[in-house]
Coordinates of C-alpha atoms and ligand atoms in Angstrom, one line a residue:
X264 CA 24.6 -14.5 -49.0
X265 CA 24.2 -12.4 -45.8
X266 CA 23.4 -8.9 -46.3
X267 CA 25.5 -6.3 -45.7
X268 CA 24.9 -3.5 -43.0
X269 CA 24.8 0.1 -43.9
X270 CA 27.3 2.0 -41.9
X271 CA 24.4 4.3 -41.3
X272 CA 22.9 1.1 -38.9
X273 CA 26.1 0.1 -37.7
X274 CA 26.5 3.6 -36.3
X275 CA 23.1 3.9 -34.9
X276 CA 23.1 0.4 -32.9
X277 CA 26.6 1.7 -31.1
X278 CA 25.3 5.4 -30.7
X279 CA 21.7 5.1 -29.8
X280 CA 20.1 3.9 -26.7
X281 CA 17.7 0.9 -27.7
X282 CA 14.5 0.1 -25.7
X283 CA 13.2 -3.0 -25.3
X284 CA 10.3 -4.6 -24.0
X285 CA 11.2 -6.7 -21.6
X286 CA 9.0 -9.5 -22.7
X287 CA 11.9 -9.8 -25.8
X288 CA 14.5 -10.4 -23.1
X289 CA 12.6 -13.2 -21.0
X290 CA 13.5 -16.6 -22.7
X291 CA 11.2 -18.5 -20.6
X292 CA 8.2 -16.9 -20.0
X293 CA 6.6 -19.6 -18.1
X294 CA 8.9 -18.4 -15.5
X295 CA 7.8 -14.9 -15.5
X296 CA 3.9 -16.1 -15.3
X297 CA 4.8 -18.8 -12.1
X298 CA 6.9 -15.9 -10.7
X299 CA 3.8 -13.4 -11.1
X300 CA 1.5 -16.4 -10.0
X301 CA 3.2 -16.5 -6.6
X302 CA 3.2 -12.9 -6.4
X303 CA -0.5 -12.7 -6.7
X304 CA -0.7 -15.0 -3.5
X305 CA 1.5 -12.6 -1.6
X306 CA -0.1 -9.6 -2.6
X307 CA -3.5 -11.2 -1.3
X308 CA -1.9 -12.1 2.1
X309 CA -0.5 -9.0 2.2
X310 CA -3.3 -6.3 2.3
X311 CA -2.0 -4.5 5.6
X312 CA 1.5 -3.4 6.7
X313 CA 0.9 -5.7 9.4
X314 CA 0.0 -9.0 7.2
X315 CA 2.7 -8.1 4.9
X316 CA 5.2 -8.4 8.3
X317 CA 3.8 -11.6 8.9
X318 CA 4.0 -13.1 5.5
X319 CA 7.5 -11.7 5.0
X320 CA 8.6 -13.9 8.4
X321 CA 7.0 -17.5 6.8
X322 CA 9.1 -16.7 3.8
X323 CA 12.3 -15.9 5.7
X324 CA 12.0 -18.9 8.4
X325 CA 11.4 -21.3 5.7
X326 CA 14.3 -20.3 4.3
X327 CA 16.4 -20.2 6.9
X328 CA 16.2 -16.9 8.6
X329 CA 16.7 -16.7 12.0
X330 CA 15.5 -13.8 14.2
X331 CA 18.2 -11.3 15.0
X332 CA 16.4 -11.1 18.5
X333 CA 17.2 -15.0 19.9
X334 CA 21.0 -14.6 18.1
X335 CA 21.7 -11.5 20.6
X336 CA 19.5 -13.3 23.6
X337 CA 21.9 -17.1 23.0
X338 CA 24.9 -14.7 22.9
X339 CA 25.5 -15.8 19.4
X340 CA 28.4 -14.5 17.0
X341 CA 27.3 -13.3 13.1
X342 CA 29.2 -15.6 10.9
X343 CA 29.4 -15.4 6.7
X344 CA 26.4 -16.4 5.6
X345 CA 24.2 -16.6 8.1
X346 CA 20.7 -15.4 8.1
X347 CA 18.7 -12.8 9.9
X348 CA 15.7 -10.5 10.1
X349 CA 14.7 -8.4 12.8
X350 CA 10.9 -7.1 13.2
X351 CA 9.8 -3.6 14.4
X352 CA 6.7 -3.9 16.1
X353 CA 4.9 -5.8 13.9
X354 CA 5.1 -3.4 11.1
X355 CA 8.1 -2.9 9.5
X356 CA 10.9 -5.9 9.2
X357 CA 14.6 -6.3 7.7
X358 CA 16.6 -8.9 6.4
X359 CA 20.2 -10.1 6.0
X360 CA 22.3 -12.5 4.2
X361 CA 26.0 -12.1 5.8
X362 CA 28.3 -11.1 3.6
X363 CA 32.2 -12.6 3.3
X364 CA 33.7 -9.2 4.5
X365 CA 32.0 -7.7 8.0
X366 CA 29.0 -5.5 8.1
X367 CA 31.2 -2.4 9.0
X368 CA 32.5 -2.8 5.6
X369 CA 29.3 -1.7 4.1
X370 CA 25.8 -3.2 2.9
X371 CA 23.9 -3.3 -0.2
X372 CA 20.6 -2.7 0.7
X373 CA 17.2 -2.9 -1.2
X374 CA 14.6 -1.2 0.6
X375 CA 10.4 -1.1 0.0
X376 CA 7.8 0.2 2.1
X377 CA 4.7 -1.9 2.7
X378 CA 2.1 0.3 3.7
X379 CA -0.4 1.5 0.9
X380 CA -3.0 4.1 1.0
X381 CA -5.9 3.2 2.6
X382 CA -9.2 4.0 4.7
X383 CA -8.0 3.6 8.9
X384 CA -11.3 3.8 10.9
X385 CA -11.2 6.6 13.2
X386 CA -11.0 6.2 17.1
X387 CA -14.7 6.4 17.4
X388 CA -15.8 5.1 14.4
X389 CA -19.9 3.4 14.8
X390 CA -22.9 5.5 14.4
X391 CA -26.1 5.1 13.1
X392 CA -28.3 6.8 10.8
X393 CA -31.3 6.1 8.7
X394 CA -31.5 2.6 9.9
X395 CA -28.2 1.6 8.6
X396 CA -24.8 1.6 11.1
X397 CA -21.8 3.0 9.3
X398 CA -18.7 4.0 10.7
X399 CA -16.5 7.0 9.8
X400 CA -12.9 6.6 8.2
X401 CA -9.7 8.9 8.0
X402 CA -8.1 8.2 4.8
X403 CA -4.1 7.2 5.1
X404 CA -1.9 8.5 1.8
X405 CA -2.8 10.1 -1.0
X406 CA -6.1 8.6 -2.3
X407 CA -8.8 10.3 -4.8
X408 CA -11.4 9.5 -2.9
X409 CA -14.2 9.2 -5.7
X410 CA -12.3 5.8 -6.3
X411 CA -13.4 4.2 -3.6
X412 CA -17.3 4.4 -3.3
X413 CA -19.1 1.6 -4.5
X414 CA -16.5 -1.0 -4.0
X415 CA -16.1 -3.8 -1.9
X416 CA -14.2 -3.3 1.0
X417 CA -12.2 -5.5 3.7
X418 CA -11.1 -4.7 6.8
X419 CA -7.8 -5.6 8.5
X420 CA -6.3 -5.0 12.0
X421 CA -5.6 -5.7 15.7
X422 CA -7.6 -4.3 18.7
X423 CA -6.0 -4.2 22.2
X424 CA -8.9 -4.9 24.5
X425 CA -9.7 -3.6 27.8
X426 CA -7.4 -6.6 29.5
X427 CA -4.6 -5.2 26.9
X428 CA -5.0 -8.4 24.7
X429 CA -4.5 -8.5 21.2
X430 CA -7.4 -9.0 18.6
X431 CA -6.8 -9.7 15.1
X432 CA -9.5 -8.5 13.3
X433 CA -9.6 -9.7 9.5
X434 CA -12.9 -9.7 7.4
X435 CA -14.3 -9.4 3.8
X436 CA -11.8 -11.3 1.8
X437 CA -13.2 -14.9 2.1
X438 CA -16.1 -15.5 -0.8
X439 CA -18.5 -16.5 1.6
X440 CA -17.8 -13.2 4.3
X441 CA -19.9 -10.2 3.9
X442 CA -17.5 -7.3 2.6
X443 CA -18.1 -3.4 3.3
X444 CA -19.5 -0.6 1.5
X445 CA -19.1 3.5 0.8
X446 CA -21.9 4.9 -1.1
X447 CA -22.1 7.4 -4.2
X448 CA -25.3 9.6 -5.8
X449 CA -27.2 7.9 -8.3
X450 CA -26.8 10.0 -11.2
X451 CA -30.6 11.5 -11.4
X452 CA -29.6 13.5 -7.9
X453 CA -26.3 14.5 -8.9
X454 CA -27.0 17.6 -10.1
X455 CA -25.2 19.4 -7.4
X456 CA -21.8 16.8 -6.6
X457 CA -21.7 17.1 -10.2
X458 CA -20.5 20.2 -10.8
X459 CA -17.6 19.7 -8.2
X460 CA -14.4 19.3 -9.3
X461 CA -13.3 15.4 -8.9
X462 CA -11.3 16.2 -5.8
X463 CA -14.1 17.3 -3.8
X464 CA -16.9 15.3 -5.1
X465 CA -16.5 12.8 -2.5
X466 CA -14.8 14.1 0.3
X467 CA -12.8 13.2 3.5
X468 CA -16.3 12.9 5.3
X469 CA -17.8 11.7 2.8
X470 CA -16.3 8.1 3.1
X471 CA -18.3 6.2 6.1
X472 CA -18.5 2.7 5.1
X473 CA -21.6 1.0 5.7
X474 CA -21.4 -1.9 8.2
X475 CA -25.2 -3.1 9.1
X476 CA -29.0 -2.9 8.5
X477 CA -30.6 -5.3 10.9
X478 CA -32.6 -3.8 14.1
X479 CA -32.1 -5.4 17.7
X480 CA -33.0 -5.1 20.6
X481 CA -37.1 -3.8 22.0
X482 CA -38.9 -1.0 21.7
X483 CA -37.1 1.1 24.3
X484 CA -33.6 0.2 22.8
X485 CA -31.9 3.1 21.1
X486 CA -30.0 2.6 18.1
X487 CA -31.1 -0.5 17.7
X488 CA -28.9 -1.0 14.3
X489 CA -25.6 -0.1 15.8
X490 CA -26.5 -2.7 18.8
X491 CA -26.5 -5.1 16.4
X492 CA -23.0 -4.5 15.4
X493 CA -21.6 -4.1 18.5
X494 CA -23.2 -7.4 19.6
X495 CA -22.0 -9.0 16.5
X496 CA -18.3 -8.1 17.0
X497 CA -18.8 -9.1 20.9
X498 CA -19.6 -12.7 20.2
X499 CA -16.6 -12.8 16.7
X500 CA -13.7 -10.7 18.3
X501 CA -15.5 -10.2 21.8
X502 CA -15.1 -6.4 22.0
X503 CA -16.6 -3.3 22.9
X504 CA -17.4 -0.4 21.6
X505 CA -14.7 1.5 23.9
X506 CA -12.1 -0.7 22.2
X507 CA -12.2 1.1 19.1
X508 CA -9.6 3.8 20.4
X509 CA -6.9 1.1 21.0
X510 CA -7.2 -0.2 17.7
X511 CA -5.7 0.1 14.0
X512 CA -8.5 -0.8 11.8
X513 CA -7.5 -0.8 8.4
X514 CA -10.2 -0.5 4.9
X515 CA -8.7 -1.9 1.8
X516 CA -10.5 -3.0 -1.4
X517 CA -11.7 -6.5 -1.2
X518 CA -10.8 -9.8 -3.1
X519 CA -7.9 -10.7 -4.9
X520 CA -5.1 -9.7 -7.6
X521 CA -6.1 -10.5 -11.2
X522 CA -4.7 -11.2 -14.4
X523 CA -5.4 -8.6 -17.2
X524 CA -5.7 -8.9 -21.0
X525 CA -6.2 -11.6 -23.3
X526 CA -2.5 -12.5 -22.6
X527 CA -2.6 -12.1 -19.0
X528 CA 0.1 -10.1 -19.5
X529 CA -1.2 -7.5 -16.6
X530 CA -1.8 -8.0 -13.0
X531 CA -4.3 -6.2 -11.5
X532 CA -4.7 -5.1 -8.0
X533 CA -4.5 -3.1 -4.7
X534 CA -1.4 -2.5 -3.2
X535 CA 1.5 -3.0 -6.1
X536 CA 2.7 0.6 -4.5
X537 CA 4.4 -0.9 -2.7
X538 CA 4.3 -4.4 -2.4
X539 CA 5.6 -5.4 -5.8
X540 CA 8.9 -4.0 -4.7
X541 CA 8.8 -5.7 -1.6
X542 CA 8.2 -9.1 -3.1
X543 CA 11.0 -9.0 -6.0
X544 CA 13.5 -7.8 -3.2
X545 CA 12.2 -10.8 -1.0
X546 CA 12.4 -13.0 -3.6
X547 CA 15.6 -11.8 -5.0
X548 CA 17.8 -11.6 -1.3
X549 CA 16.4 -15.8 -1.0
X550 CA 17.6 -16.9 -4.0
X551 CA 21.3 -15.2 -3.6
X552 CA 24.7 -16.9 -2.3
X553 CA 26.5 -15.5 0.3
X554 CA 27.8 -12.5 -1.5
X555 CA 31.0 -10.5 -0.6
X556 CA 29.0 -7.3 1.0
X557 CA 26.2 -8.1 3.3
X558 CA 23.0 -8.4 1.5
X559 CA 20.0 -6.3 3.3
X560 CA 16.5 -6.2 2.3
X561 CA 14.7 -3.3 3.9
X562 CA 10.9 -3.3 4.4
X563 CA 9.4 0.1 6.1
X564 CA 5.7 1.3 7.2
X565 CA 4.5 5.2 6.6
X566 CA 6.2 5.8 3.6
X567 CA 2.5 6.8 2.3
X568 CA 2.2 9.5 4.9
X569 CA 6.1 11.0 5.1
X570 CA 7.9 7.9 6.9
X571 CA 7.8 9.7 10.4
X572 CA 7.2 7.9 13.6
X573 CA 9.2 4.3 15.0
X574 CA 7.8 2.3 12.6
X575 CA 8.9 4.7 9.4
X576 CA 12.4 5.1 7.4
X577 CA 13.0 8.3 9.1
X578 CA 13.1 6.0 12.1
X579 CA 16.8 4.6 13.9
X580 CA 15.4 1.1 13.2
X581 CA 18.1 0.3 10.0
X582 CA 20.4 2.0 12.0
X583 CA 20.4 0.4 15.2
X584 CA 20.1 -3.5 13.2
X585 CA 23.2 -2.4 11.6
X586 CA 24.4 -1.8 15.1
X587 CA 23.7 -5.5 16.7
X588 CA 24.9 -7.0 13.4
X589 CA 28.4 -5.0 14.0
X590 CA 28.5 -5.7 17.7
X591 CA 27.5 -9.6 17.2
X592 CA 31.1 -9.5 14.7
X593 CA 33.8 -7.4 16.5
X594 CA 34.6 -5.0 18.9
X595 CA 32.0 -2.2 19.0
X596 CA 32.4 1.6 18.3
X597 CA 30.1 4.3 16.5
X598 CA 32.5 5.0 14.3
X599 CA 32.1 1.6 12.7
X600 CA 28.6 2.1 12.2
X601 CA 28.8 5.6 10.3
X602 CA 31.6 3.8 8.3
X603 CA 29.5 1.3 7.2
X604 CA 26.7 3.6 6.2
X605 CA 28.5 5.5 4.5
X606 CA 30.1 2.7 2.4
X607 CA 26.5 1.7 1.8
X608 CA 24.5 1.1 -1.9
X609 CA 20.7 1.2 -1.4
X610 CA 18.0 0.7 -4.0
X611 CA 15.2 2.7 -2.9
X612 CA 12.4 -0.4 -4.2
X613 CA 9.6 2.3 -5.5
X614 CA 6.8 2.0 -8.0
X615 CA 7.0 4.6 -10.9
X616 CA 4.5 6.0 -12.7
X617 CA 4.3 4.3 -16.1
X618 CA 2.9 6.5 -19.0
X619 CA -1.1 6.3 -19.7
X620 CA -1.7 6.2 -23.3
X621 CA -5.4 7.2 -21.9
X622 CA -3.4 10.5 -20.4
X623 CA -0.5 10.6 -22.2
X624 CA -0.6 14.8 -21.3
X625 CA 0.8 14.5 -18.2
X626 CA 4.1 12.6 -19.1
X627 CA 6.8 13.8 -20.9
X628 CA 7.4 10.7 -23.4
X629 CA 11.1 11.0 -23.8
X630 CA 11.6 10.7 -19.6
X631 CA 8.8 8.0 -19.6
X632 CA 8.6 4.8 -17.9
X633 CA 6.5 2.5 -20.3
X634 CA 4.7 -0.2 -19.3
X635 CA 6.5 -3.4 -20.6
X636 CA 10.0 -1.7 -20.7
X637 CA 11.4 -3.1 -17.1
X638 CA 12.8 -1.8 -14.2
X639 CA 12.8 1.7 -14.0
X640 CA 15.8 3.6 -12.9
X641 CA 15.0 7.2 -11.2
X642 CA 18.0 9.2 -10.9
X643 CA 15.2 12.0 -8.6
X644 CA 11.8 12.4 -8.0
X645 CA 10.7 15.6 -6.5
X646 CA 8.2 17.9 -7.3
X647 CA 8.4 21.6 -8.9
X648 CA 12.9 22.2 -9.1
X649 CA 13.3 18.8 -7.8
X650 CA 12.0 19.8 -4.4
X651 CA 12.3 17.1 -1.6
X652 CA 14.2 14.9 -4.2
X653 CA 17.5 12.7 -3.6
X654 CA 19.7 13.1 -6.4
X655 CA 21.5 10.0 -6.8
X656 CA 24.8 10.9 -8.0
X657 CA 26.2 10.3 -11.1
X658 CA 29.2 7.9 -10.5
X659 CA 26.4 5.6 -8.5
X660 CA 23.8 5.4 -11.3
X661 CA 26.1 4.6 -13.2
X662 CA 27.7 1.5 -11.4
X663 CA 23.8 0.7 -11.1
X664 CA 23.0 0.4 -14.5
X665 CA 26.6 -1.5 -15.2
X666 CA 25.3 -4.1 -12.8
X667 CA 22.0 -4.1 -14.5
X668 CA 23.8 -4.2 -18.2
X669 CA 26.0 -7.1 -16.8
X670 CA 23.1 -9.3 -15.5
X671 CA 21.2 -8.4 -19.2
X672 CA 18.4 -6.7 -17.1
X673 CA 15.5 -4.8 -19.1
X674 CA 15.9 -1.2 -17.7
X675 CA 14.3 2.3 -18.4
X676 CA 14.5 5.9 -17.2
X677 CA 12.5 7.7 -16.1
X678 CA 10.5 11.2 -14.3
X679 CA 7.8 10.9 -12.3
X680 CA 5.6 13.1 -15.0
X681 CA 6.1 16.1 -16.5
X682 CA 7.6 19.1 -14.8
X683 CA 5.0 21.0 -12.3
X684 CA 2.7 18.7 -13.2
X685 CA 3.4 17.1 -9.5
X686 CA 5.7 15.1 -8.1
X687 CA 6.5 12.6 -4.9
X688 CA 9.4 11.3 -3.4
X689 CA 10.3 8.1 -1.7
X690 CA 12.1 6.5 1.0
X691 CA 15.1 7.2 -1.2
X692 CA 16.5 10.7 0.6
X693 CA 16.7 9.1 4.0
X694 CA 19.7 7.0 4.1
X695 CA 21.3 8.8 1.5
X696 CA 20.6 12.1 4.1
X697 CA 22.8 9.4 6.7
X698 CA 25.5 9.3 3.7
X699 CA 24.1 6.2 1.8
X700 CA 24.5 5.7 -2.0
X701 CA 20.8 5.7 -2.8
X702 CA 19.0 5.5 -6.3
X703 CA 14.9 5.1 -6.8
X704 CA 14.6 2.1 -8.9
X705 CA 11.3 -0.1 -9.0
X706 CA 8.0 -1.1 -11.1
X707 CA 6.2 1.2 -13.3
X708 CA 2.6 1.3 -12.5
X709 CA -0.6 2.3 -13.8
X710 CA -3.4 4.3 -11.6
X711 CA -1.2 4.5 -8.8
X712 CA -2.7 4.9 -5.4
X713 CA -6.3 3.3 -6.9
X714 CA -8.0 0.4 -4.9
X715 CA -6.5 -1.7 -8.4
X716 CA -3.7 -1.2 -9.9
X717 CA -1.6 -2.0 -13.0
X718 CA 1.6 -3.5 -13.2
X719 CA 3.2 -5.8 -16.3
X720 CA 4.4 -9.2 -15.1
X721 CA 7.5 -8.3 -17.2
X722 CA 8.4 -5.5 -15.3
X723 CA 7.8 -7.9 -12.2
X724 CA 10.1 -10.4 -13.1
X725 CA 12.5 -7.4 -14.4
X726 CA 12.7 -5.8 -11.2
X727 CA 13.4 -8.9 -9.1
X728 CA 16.0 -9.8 -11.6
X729 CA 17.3 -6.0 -10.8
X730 CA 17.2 -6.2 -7.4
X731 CA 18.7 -9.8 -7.1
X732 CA 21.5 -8.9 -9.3
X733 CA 22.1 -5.4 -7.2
X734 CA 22.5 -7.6 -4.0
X735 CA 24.4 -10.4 -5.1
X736 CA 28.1 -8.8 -5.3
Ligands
LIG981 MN1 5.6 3.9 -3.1
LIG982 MN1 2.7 5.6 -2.9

C-alpha cells in the first residue's frame, strides 16, 4: 500500500522553491570528478592571463578552431558551423561556433575574465639588502595582503629585451625549481604589527619577495647579492637589469590545484576567480552542435582592476570580432552590428561568493549562494544601493532560469553578501551598457581573491552544464 500525501505536502512541493545539492542531481559522479580532474590541469597551466590565452588556443585548434585572423587574410566566407577564435594581444581571446541564422541576428555569448589578483613586479624591481636580493612588487586586484607572506611563490611573464625580443619567463612551479618568498614577523617581535588592523599589517610595501642569498663577485664588487641574480637571469633568459621596464612579471602562489576533504569533494586553488568560469564555458561551447544563434565564448583580461585599457571588456575588442564575423557573411553596415548586439544574451561567467559557515555574519542566508547548491544566478551585484550594478531585467532572468530548469541544471540565487557589507561588480554592465541582455551567473567560491581558493566540483560540473545549455539554442 503506498502512502498517501498530505495535501499540506502536496501544496508545499508546487508552492515552495526546493534547493538541492547538486551532488543529488549528478547521476554519474565519476563524470563530475574526470571533469574536475581536467580542470585541475587547466587551472595549473593557466596561472597568468597570458598562459591561460595560450592554453585556451591548444583547446580550440584541437578541436577545430580556426583563427579568425588567416579566414579574413585567405578571403574566406563564415559558413554555419564553422569555427573561430580571435586573440587580442596575447591576453584576452574569443570564440565562435557559427550559428544557422547570421551573426547580425544576434549571439549568445558566455563571457569570463582570466586575469586574477596577483603580485606584478614593478618597473624597477631588484635591490639588495642585508645580504639577501629581493625585488619590490605592485599588487594587481583586490588582495589582503597578510595572505600572501610566507608562501611559495611563482613567477610568470614575458620580457621584451633590448633587441625588442620576446622572453618568456616562467619559474617556480616545477618540484625541482626554486620558488619565491615574502616574509612575515615571527610572533616574539610582533608586538607592534600586531596591534594593526589586518589591512595594514602587511602593506603594499611590505610585499618584496625574496629572490637570492649568494655573494659574487670580489672585494671591490658592490652588491654583490643582486649581481648574482642578474647574472643568473643573463645566462637562463639572457637579460639585463634595464629589461625589467619592458616586462610583465607576474607573482602567483606556487604549485598546483588540490583536492579537498575526505571525499575530494573540494578543489583547492589560486585562480578559480576566474578561471573556473572560463574553463566550463570552454568546455561547454566544444562540446555543442551548431546551434541556431551563433555561440560565443568571451575571455577578457583586467576585469580585477576595472576592465579598462585594449586588453579589458570595456575594450572594442567583442565589438569589432562581431564586426569581421558580419562582414565575412554579407554585405556590411554599422547598423548590422548594433542590431546584433542588441539581440544579444550574455552570461557574465563570474565566481560568487559562497556563504562561510566560519563567517556566516557577513551573508544574508536567505540571498546566499551555498557551496554545493550549483550555479549561481545574480540578478546584480553592486555595492551600497546597488551601485555600479547591471540589473538584469526581469523577462531575461527569467528565460535564463527556463533554460536552466529545462536542461535539469542545479541553480541558486544569490547577493554578493549582505547589504553595505561591500560589494563588486563584474564584466556583466559592459555589454549590457552596448544594449546586451546580460545576467551574472557563475561558481560560488570560498576565500575569494586568496592565493587558494574553494570551489565544489559540483558546482563545477553545474556551471558548465549551465553555460553549455545557455549556448546551445
Ligand atoms: Mn571575477
Ligand atoms: Mn575577482
Amino acid at each position: 500500500m503506498t502512502e498517501e500525501k498530505s495535501e499540506f505536502k502536496i501544496l508545499e512541493k508546487e508552492l515552495k522553491k526546493e534547493f538541492k545539492n547538486a551532488w543529488d542531481n549528478i547521476e554519474n559522479r565519476e563524470e563530475a570528478f574526470d571533469f574536475a580532474d581536467e580542470y585541475k590541469k587547466f587551472l595549473d597551466n593557466s596561472k597568468t592571463e597570458r598562459l591561460c590565452v595560450e592554453e585556451i588556443i591548444e583547446y580550440a585548434e584541437n578541436n577545430g578552431y580556426v583563427n579568425l585572423d588567416d579566414l579574413i587574410k585567405d578571403g574566406k566566407k563564415l559558413e554555419t558551423g564553422d569555427k573561430v577564435y580571435a586573440i587580442n594581444r596575447g591576453k584576452s581571446v574569443v570564440m565562435a561556433l557559427i550559428g544557422k541564422e547570421n551573426v547580425s541576428k544576434g549571439l549568445n555569448i558566455v563571457g569570463s575574465h582570466i586575469d586574477s589578483p596577483r603580485l606584478d613586479l614593478k618597473p624597477n624591481p631588484l635591490y639588495e639588502d642585508s645580504n639577501l636580493a629581493l625585488m619590490k612588487t605592485h599588487y594587481y586586484g583586490g588582495i589582503r595582503k597578510y595572505q600572501w607572506a610566507t608562501i611559495p611563490l611563482a613567477i610568470h611573464g614575458v620580457v621584451i629585451t633590448k633587441d625588442n625580443k620576446i622572453v618568456k619567463v616562467s619559474y617556480g612551479e616545477n618540484e625541482n625549481e626554486p620558488v619565491f618568498y615574502i616574509s612575515d614577523l615571527l610572533p616574539h617581535l610582533a608586538k607592534d604589527q600586531a596591534k594593526k588592523t589586518l589591512a595594514e599589517g602587511i602593506n603594499g610595501e611590505n610585499l618584496n619577495i625574496i629572490v637570492g642569498s649568494i655573494p659574487y663577485g670580489d672585494k671591490d664588487t658592490k652588491e654583490k647579492v643582486k649581481l648574482n641574480v642578474l647574472r643568473i637571469l643573463n645566462e637562463k633568459y639572457n637579460l639585463i637589469e634595464e629589461d625589467f621596464l619592458s616586462a610583465e612579471i607576474e607573482i602567483v602562489p606556487a604549485g598546483k590545484a588540490r583536492d579537498i576533504g575526505f571525499d575530494r569533494g573540494l578543489i583547492g586553488g589560486y585562480g578559480h576567480d576566474d578561471r573556473v568560469c572560463t574553463f566550463a564555458a570552454l568546455k561547454g561551447i566544444l562540446e555543442i552542435e551548431v546551434p541556431t544563434k551563433t555561440a560565443m565564448t568571451v575571455f577578457t583580461d583586467k576585469e580585477e582592476v576595472g576592465s579598462q585599457g585594449n586588453t579589458g571588456a570595456q575594450s572594442k575588442f567583442v565589438e569589432n570580432v562581431v564586426s569581421e564575423m558580419i562582414n565575412l557573411q554579407e554585405d556590411f553596415n554599422q547598423l548590422k552590428v548594433r542590431r546584433a548586439i542588441t539581440n544579444t544574451q550574455v552570461l557574465s561567467a563570474d565566481v560568487g561568493a559562497g556563504l562561510d559557515p566560519t563567517f556566516p555574519e557577513v551573508s544574508e542566508k536567505l540571498n546566499s549562494a551555498f557551496i554545493g547548491n550549483g550555479v549561481q544566478l545574480v540578478k546584480y551585484t553592486g555595492a551600497r544601493g546597488k551601485g555600479g550594478c547591471n540589473d538584469a531585467n526581469a523577462e531575461f532572468v527569467g528565460e535564463v532560469r527556463k533554460i536552466f530548469n529545462d536542461n535539469n541544471i542545479t541553480w541558486q540565487a544569490g547577493e554578493l553578501g549582505k547589504i553595505d557589507q561591500g560589494g563588486g561588480g563584474t564584466i556583466a554592465y559592459l555589454l549590457a551598457n552596448d544594449g546586451a541582455e546580460v545576467v551574472d551567473c557563475g561558481t560560488p567560491v570560498l576565500s575569494m581573491h586568496s592565493p587558494f581558493e574553494l570551489i565544489s566540483k559540483a558546482d563545477l560540473f553545474m556551471t558548465y552544464r549551465a553555460y553549455k545549455a545557455f549556448m546551445n539554442r
